[in-house]
Amino acid sequence: MRRLHFYAGLLVAPFLLVAAVTGFLYAASFQIEKIVYRHELTTAAGQTRLPLSQQIAAARAAQPQGKVSAVRPAVEADQTTQVLLDVPGLAESTKLAVFVDPYTARIRGELESYGGSGALPVRAWISGLHRSLHLGEPGRVYSELAASWLWVVALGGLLLWIARRRRRRRRLILPERGATGLRRTLSWHGSVGVWVALGLLFLSATGLTWSKYAGANLGELRAAWGWETPAISASPADHAAHTAGGHQHGAASAISADQVVQAAASKNLSGPLEIVWPAEAGGPYVVKEIDGHWPVRLDQVAVDSTTGQVIAELPFAGYPPAAKLTRWGIDAHMGVLFGLANQLVLMAVAAGLVTLIVLGYRMWWRRRPAATPARGAWRQAHWTVPASAALLTVAVGVLLPLMGISLAAFLVVDVLRGRLARARHGGGHP
């Protein structure tokens, strides 16, 4: 365990350091976004709001070539309405958000909006930096490698520290008083690790769900075990009441956006809401609650675009337990679930990881060249121990491919270093 912690900490730490620094920035990106785009996101509170359909018409007039994809009505008194448009020339999963004053229908600004979270440019840029360093798909290798090893480094370090302090448990969580030099550095490294270990394990587990290779494997497991997030079902073929011609994506329908909101309200859906326009002719509107703060409000309904009747419901309470846990885990990883408190905890964990890496490298530098833990521990164990460990390692390596490849590289390096050491000592055991 000590050798694994040493190699992983030494060679994977640069990836973990980048992930920690960019993750710290992302945790702060929600506040940064509110400050940078204050003009677009807010307006002077008025007395009476205009109908939502009039606000949407203003956005269409400002961007006549765009087609309405979704609308996020203003919730707070000083908040603007966001009308999301499909506009030619935008990248995949990117919409043009037109910000409309709900009291005057004046346009407060236009910005690109990215993904399902509706991240605006500055938050989307920080997110891309954390996810892939803006290097595209190849850049995602760094974040997956970091997430794959983070739980191993954290869990291994925690076990080693507990074993080291098993007779002095009071020193598990607090640095040793009066310690100096290497002992003092180790004391701080272990104590900080105990404080942030649970957060690191959580970030590793949830971060892997977004990864390219491990994420695909985990997705297949979720599908096989029935843990997938359910989707609301309401297709045009289910509703004979639709008009023969229907309507196209972004076009007008027999009911107004205000009627869609009223239909959702009849099923107890309340803001913040996102109204998704029909994706095909005759399709229904889908209204989603998008309040990820605890307690969450994430119910959905489908509204017939001709009659204005609710034709399908998907309450969050009806999600399978695993789907709920997945959603809560992802939102907590992003800093959404508990709002500002969530973001502050994430920033503290990221700062703790940076501290652990700096202290770890400092210990290695001070102990070199005798920093590598001694070999031969496997020879002292019963054969079932290394055999079980080997099987577990293979299984984890298959589930987390980048970890498996890098672990194989560590083993090759270790074997070569061992042979060189034996050669220098005349073939004897180093």
mmCIF file of N, CA and C in Angstrom, residues 26 29 32-33 36-37 40-41 82 94-97 99 110-115 118-129 134:
data_model
loop_
_atom_site.group_PDB
_atom_site.id
_atom_site.type_symbol
_atom_site.label_atom_id
_atom_site.label_comp_id
_atom_site.label_asym_id
_atom_site.label_seq_id
_atom_site.Cartn_x
_atom_site.Cartn_y
_atom_site.Cartn_z
ATOM 1 N N TYR A 26 -13.907 26.415 -10.639
ATOM 2 C CA TYR A 26 -15.287 26.130 -11.040
ATOM 3 C C TYR A 26 -16.253 26.315 -9.878
ATOM 4 N N SER A 29 -17.206 29.713 -9.870
ATOM 5 C CA SER A 29 -17.672 30.264 -11.140
ATOM 6 C C SER A 29 -19.117 30.759 -11.106
ATOM 7 N N ILE A 32 -18.847 34.227 -9.937
ATOM 8 C CA ILE A 32 -18.188 34.995 -10.996
ATOM 9 C C ILE A 32 -19.170 35.305 -12.116
ATOM 10 N N GLU A 33 -19.975 34.319 -12.479
ATOM 11 C CA GLU A 33 -20.964 34.496 -13.544
ATOM 12 C C GLU A 33 -21.971 35.585 -13.196
ATOM 13 N N VAL A 36 -20.086 39.016 -13.519
ATOM 14 C CA VAL A 36 -19.715 39.391 -14.888
ATOM 15 C C VAL A 36 -20.941 39.730 -15.730
ATOM 16 N N TYR A 37 -22.028 38.968 -15.547
ATOM 17 C CA TYR A 37 -23.224 39.149 -16.382
ATOM 18 C C TYR A 37 -24.383 39.745 -15.590
ATOM 19 N N GLU A 40 -27.070 41.478 -17.791
ATOM 20 C CA GLU A 40 -27.977 40.592 -18.526
ATOM 21 C C GLU A 40 -28.918 39.830 -17.600
ATOM 22 N N LEU A 41 -28.429 39.436 -16.441
ATOM 23 C CA LEU A 41 -29.207 38.564 -15.558
ATOM 24 C C LEU A 41 -30.217 39.308 -14.694
ATOM 25 N N GLN A 82 -35.012 34.340 -19.639
ATOM 26 C CA GLN A 82 -34.071 33.853 -20.652
ATOM 27 C C GLN A 82 -34.842 33.092 -21.727
ATOM 28 N N THR A 94 -25.220 24.225 -27.862
ATOM 29 C CA THR A 94 -25.103 25.647 -27.527
ATOM 30 C C THR A 94 -26.317 26.396 -28.052
ATOM 31 N N LYS A 95 -26.896 27.230 -27.217
ATOM 32 C CA LYS A 95 -28.040 28.057 -27.597
ATOM 33 C C LYS A 95 -27.662 29.529 -27.448
ATOM 34 N N LEU A 96 -28.435 30.380 -28.076
ATOM 35 C CA LEU A 96 -28.289 31.814 -27.871
ATOM 36 C C LEU A 96 -29.339 32.238 -26.850
ATOM 37 N N ALA A 97 -28.887 32.724 -25.717
ATOM 38 C CA ALA A 97 -29.801 33.174 -24.664
ATOM 39 C C ALA A 97 -30.061 34.657 -24.844
ATOM 40 N N PHE A 99 -31.881 37.790 -23.117
ATOM 41 C CA PHE A 99 -32.339 38.185 -21.793
ATOM 42 C C PHE A 99 -33.344 39.327 -21.931
ATOM 43 N N GLU A 110 -27.566 39.507 -25.040
ATOM 44 C CA GLU A 110 -27.572 38.188 -25.673
ATOM 45 C C GLU A 110 -26.235 37.510 -25.386
ATOM 46 N N LEU A 111 -26.291 36.254 -24.964
ATOM 47 C CA LEU A 111 -25.083 35.484 -24.650
ATOM 48 C C LEU A 111 -25.282 34.032 -25.063
ATOM 49 N N GLU A 112 -24.208 33.363 -25.375
ATOM 50 C CA GLU A 112 -24.293 31.936 -25.642
ATOM 51 C C GLU A 112 -24.512 31.180 -24.330
ATOM 52 N N SER A 113 -25.346 30.158 -24.401
ATOM 53 C CA SER A 113 -25.664 29.334 -23.238
ATOM 54 C C SER A 113 -25.300 27.892 -23.575
ATOM 55 N N TYR A 114 -24.580 27.238 -22.656
ATOM 56 C CA TYR A 114 -23.987 25.948 -22.957
ATOM 57 C C TYR A 114 -24.601 24.833 -22.117
ATOM 58 N N GLY A 115 -24.970 23.736 -22.794
ATOM 59 C CA GLY A 115 -25.403 22.530 -22.110
ATOM 60 C C GLY A 115 -26.705 22.673 -21.346
ATOM 61 N N GLY A 118 -27.201 25.460 -18.609
ATOM 62 C CA GLY A 118 -27.368 26.854 -18.997
ATOM 63 C C GLY A 118 -26.198 27.733 -18.615
ATOM 64 N N ALA A 119 -24.996 27.171 -18.586
ATOM 65 C CA ALA A 119 -23.813 27.944 -18.230
ATOM 66 C C ALA A 119 -23.553 29.019 -19.267
ATOM 67 N N LEU A 120 -23.265 30.220 -18.806
ATOM 68 C CA LEU A 120 -22.924 31.328 -19.685
ATOM 69 C C LEU A 120 -21.419 31.294 -19.961
ATOM 70 N N PRO A 121 -20.921 32.101 -20.914
ATOM 71 C CA PRO A 121 -19.550 31.916 -21.405
ATOM 72 C C PRO A 121 -18.460 31.787 -20.353
ATOM 73 N N VAL A 122 -18.449 32.627 -19.314
ATOM 74 C CA VAL A 122 -17.340 32.561 -18.361
ATOM 75 C C VAL A 122 -17.371 31.263 -17.566
ATOM 76 N N ARG A 123 -18.555 30.821 -17.139
ATOM 77 C CA ARG A 123 -18.634 29.557 -16.391
ATOM 78 C C ARG A 123 -18.367 28.377 -17.314
ATOM 79 N N ALA A 124 -18.829 28.464 -18.553
ATOM 80 C CA ALA A 124 -18.570 27.388 -19.503
ATOM 81 C C ALA A 124 -17.075 27.273 -19.803
ATOM 82 N N TRP A 125 -16.373 28.406 -19.859
ATOM 83 C CA TRP A 125 -14.930 28.376 -20.124
ATOM 84 C C TRP A 125 -14.197 27.718 -18.959
ATOM 85 N N ILE A 126 -14.567 28.072 -17.739
ATOM 86 C CA ILE A 126 -13.931 27.464 -16.561
ATOM 87 C C ILE A 126 -14.258 25.973 -16.495
ATOM 88 N N SER A 127 -15.490 25.613 -16.837
ATOM 89 C CA SER A 127 -15.878 24.208 -16.847
ATOM 90 C C SER A 127 -15.056 23.420 -17.858
ATOM 91 N N GLY A 128 -14.868 24.000 -19.056
ATOM 92 C CA GLY A 128 -14.050 23.341 -20.070
ATOM 93 C C GLY A 128 -12.601 23.194 -19.645
ATOM 94 N N LEU A 129 -12.099 24.189 -18.909
ATOM 95 C CA LEU A 129 -10.736 24.114 -18.395
ATOM 96 C C LEU A 129 -10.602 22.963 -17.407
ATOM 97 N N HIS A 134 -9.410 22.580 -22.364
ATOM 98 C CA HIS A 134 -9.717 23.143 -23.678
ATOM 99 C C HIS A 134 -8.917 22.464 -24.798
#
